[in-house]
CSV table of C-alpha atoms in Angstrom, one decimal:
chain,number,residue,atom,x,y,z
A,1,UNK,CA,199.5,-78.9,298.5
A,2,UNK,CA,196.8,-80.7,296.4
A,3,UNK,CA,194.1,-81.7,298.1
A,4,UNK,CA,191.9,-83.0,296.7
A,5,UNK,CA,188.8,-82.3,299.2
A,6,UNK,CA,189.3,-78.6,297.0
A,7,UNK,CA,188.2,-80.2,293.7
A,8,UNK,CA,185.6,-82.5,294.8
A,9,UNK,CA,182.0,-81.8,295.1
A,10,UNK,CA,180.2,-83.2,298.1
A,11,UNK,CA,176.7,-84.5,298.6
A,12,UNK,CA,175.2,-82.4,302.5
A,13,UNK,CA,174.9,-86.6,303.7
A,14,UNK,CA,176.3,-85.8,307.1
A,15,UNK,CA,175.5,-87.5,310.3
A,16,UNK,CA,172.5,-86.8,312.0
A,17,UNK,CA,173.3,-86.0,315.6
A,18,UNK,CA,171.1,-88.4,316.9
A,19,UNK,CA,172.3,-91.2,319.4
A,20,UNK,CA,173.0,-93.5,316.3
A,21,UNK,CA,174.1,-91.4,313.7
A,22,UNK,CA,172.2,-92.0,309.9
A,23,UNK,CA,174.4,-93.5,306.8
A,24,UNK,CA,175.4,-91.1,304.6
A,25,UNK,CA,173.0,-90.7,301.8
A,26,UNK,CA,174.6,-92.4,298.7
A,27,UNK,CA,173.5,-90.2,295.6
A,28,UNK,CA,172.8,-92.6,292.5
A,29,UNK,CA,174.9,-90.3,290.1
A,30,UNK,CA,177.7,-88.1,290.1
A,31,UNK,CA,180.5,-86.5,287.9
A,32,UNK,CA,183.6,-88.0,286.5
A,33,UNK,CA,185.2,-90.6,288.4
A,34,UNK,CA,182.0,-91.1,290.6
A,35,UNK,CA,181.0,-95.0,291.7
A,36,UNK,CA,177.8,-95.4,293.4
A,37,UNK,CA,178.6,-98.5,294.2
A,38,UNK,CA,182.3,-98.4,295.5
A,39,UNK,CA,181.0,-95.3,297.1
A,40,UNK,CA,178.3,-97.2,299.3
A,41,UNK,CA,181.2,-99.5,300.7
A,42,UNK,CA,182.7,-96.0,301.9
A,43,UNK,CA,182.9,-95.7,306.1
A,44,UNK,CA,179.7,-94.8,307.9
A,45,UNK,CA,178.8,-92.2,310.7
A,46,UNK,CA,177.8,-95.1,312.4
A,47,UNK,CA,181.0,-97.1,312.6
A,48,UNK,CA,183.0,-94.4,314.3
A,49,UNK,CA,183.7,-93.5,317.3
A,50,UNK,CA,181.3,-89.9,318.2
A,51,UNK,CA,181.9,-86.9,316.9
A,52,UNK,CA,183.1,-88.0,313.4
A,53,UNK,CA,181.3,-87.0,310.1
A,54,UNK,CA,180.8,-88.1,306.9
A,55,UNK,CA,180.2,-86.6,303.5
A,56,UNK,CA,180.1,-88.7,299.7
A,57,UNK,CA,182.2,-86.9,297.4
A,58,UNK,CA,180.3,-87.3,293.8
A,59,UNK,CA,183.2,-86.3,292.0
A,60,UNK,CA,187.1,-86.3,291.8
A,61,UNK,CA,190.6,-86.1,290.2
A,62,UNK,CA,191.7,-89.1,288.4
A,63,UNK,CA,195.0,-90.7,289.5
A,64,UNK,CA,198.1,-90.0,287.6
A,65,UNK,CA,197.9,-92.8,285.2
A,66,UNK,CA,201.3,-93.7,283.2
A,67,UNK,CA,203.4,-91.1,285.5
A,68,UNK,CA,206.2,-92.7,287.0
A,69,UNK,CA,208.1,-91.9,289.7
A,70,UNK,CA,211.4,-91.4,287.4
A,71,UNK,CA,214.6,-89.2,288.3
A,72,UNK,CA,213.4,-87.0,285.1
A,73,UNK,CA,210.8,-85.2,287.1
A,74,UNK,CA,211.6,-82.7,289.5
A,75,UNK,CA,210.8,-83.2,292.9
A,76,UNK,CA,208.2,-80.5,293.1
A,77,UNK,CA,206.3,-81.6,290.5
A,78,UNK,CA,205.6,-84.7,292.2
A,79,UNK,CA,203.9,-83.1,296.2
A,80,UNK,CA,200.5,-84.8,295.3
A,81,UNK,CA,201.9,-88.4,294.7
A,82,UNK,CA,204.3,-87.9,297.4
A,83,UNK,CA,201.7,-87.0,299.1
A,84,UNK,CA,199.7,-89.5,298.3
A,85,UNK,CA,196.9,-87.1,297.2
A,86,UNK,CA,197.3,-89.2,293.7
A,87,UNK,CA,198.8,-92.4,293.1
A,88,UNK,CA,200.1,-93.9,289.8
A,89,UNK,CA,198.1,-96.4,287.6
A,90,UNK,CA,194.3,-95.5,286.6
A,91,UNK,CA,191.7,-97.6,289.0
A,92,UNK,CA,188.6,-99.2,287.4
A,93,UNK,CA,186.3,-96.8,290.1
A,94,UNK,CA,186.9,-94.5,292.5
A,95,UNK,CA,185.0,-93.4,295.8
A,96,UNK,CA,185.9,-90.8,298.1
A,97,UNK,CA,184.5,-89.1,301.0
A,98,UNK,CA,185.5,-85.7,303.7
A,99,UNK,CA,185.5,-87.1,307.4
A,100,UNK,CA,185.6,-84.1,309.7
A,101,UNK,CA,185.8,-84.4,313.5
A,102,UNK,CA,184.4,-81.8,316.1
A,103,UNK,CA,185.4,-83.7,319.3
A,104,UNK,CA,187.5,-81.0,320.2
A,105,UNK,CA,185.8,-77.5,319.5
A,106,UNK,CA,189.5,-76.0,319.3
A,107,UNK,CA,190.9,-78.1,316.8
A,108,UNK,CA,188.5,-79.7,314.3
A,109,UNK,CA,190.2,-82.2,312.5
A,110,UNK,CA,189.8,-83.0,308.7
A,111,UNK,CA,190.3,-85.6,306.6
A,112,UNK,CA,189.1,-88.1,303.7
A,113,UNK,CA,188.8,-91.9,303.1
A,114,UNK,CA,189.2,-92.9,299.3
A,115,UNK,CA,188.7,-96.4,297.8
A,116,UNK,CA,190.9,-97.4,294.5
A,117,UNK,CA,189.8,-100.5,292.7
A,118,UNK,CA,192.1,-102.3,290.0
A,119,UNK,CA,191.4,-104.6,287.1
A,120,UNK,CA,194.8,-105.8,287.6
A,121,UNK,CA,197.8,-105.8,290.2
A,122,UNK,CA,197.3,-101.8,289.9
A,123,UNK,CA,197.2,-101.7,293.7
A,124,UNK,CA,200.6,-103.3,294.4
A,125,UNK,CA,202.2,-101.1,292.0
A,126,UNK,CA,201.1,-97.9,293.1
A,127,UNK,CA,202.1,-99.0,296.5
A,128,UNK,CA,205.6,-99.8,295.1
A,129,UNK,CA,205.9,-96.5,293.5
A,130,UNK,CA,205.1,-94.2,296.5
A,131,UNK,CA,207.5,-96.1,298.8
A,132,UNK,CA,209.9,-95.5,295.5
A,133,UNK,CA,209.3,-91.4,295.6
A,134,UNK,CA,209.5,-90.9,298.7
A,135,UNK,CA,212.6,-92.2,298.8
A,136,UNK,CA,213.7,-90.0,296.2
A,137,UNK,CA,212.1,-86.7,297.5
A,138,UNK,CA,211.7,-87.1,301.2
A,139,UNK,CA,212.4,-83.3,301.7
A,140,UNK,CA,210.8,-80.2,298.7
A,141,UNK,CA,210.7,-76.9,298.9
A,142,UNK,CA,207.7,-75.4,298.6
A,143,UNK,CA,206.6,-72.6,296.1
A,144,UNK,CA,203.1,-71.4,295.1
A,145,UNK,CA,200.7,-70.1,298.3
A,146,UNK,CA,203.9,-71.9,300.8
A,147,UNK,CA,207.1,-70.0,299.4
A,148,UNK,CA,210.2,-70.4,301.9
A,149,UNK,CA,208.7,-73.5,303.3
A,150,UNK,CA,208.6,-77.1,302.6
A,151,UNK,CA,207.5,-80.4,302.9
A,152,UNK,CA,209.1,-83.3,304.2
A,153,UNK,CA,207.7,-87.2,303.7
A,154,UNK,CA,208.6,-90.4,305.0
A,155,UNK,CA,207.2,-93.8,304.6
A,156,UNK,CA,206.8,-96.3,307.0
A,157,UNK,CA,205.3,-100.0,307.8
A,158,UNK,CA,201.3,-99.0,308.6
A,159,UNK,CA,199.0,-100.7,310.9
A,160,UNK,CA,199.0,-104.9,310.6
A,161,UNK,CA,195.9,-104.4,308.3
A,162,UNK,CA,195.1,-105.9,304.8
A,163,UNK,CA,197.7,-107.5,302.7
A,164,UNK,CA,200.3,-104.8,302.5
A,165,UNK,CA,199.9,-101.4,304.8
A,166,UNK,CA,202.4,-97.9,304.8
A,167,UNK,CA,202.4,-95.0,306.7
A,168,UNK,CA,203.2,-92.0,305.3
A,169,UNK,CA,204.1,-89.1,307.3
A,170,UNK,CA,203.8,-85.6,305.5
A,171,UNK,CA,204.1,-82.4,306.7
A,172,UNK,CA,204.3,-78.6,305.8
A,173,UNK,CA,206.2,-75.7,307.0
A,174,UNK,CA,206.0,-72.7,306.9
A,175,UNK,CA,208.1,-70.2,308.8
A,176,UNK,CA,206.8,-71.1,312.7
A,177,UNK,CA,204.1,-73.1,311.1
A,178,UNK,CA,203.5,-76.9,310.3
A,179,UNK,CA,200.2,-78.7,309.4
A,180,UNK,CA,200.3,-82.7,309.1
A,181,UNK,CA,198.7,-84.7,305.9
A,182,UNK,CA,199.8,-87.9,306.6
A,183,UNK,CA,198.4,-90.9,305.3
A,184,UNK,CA,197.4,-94.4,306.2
A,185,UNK,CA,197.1,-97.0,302.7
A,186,UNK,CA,195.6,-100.3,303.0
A,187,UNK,CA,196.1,-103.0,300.4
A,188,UNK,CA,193.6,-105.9,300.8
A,189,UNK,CA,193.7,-107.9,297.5
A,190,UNK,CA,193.1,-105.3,294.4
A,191,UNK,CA,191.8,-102.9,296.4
A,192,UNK,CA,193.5,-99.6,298.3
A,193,UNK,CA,191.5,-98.0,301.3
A,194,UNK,CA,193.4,-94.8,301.7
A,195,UNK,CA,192.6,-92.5,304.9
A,196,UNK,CA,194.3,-89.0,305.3
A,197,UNK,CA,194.5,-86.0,306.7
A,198,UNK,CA,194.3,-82.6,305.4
A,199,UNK,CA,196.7,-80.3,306.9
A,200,UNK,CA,195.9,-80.4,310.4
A,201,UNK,CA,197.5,-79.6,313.6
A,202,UNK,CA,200.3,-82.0,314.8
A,203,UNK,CA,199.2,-84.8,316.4
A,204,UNK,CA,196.4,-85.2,313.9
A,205,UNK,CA,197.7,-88.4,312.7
A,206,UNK,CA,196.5,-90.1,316.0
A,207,UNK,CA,193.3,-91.2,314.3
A,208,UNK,CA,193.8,-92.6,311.0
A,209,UNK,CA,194.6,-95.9,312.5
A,210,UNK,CA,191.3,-96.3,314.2
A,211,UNK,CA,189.5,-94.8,310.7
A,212,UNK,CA,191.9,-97.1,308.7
A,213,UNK,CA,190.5,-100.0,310.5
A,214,UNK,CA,187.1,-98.9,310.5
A,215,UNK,CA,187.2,-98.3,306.8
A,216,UNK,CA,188.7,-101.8,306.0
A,217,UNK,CA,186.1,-103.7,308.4
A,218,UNK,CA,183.5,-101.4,306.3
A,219,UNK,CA,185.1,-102.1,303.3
A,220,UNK,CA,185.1,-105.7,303.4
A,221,UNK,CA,182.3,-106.1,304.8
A,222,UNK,CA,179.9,-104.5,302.3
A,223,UNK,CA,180.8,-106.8,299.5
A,224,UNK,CA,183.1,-109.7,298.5
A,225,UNK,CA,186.2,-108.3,297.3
């Protein structure tokens, strides 16, 4: 699986533990991909529900670009936009950030929020083209660190948020094993607020609604777009 929490570096902003948890600190620079800006209109400690946590990535991958979902490419070359680890099209900035949750000490959950902005109808596209693999490849085998498993994706209508909203369920197997990294994508005009989980327990997927909502409300209300 790609994740991309793997290639990311992370500022320590995390919440405080106090009553109201602190913002996450915002660094004013970062590596490739890194918007300060976009990145301070990412979901806050403090508009979640308790126990979640927040850290700024100040790094990460760039999307796919021209890559299209064609029958050319092989199925298993396409896990991290089936995924939805990576979309097609190239944004005009990028934020990202890890949201961990400790509310149960047996099963900490993981997961990250990423914000896509396009200078054009980017957005609707790449929304387009992962309904349009996943169609195509809704079941790979596995190879690499997984072999004799495999992943199986569906897409689905998401939560009535935004302008356009999809579901994507995603899971691994392997042997008696499966971990869940579905996905919750949010269109609201040219933006995507993307919320996912990183290969947790089944079941995970209960909260990326609530974060998907939280995000947006964060989202849209730290700017005017």
């Amino acid at each position: 699986m790609d994740r991309s929490t793997e290639e990311t570096s992370f500022s320590t902003a995390q919440a405080s533990g106090s009553a109201v948890p602190a913002k996450p600190v915002v660094p004013a620079t970062g590596g490739s991909g890194y918007s300060a800006t976009l990145s301070g209109r990412l979901v806050a400690p403090d508009s979640l529900p308790p126990g979640f946590t927040v850290q700024i990535a100040t790094s990460m991958p760039s999307d796919a670009g021209d890559q299209r979902p064609g029958v050319a490419v092989a199925c298993s070359e396409l896990i991290p936009l089936l995924s939805a680890t990576r979309l097609t099209g190239t944004p005009s900035a990028m934020a990202a950030a890890t949201l961990g949750y400790d509310g149960d000490p047996d099963d900490f959950w993981v997961g990250t929020e990423v914000l896509r902005t396009y200078a054009d109808d980017g957005a609707r596209r790449a929304m387009t083209d992962l309904r349009t693999v996943i169609a195509r490849c809704p079941t790979v085998a596995s190879s690499g660190q997984v072999v004799g498993g495999s992943y199986r994706f569906a897409a689905a209508p998401g939560p009535p948020l935004g302008d356009d909203s999809v579901h994507v369920s995603c899971s691994m197997t392997s042997g008696a094993d499966t971990l869940e990294c579905d996905s919750v994508l949010v269109r609201t005009g040219t933006t995507l607020v993307v919320v996912q989980e990183q290969g947790n327990k089944p079941g995970g997927h209960r909260h990326l609604t609530p974060l998907a909502e939280a995000a947006l409300r964060r989202y849209r209300s730290t700017g005017t777009t």
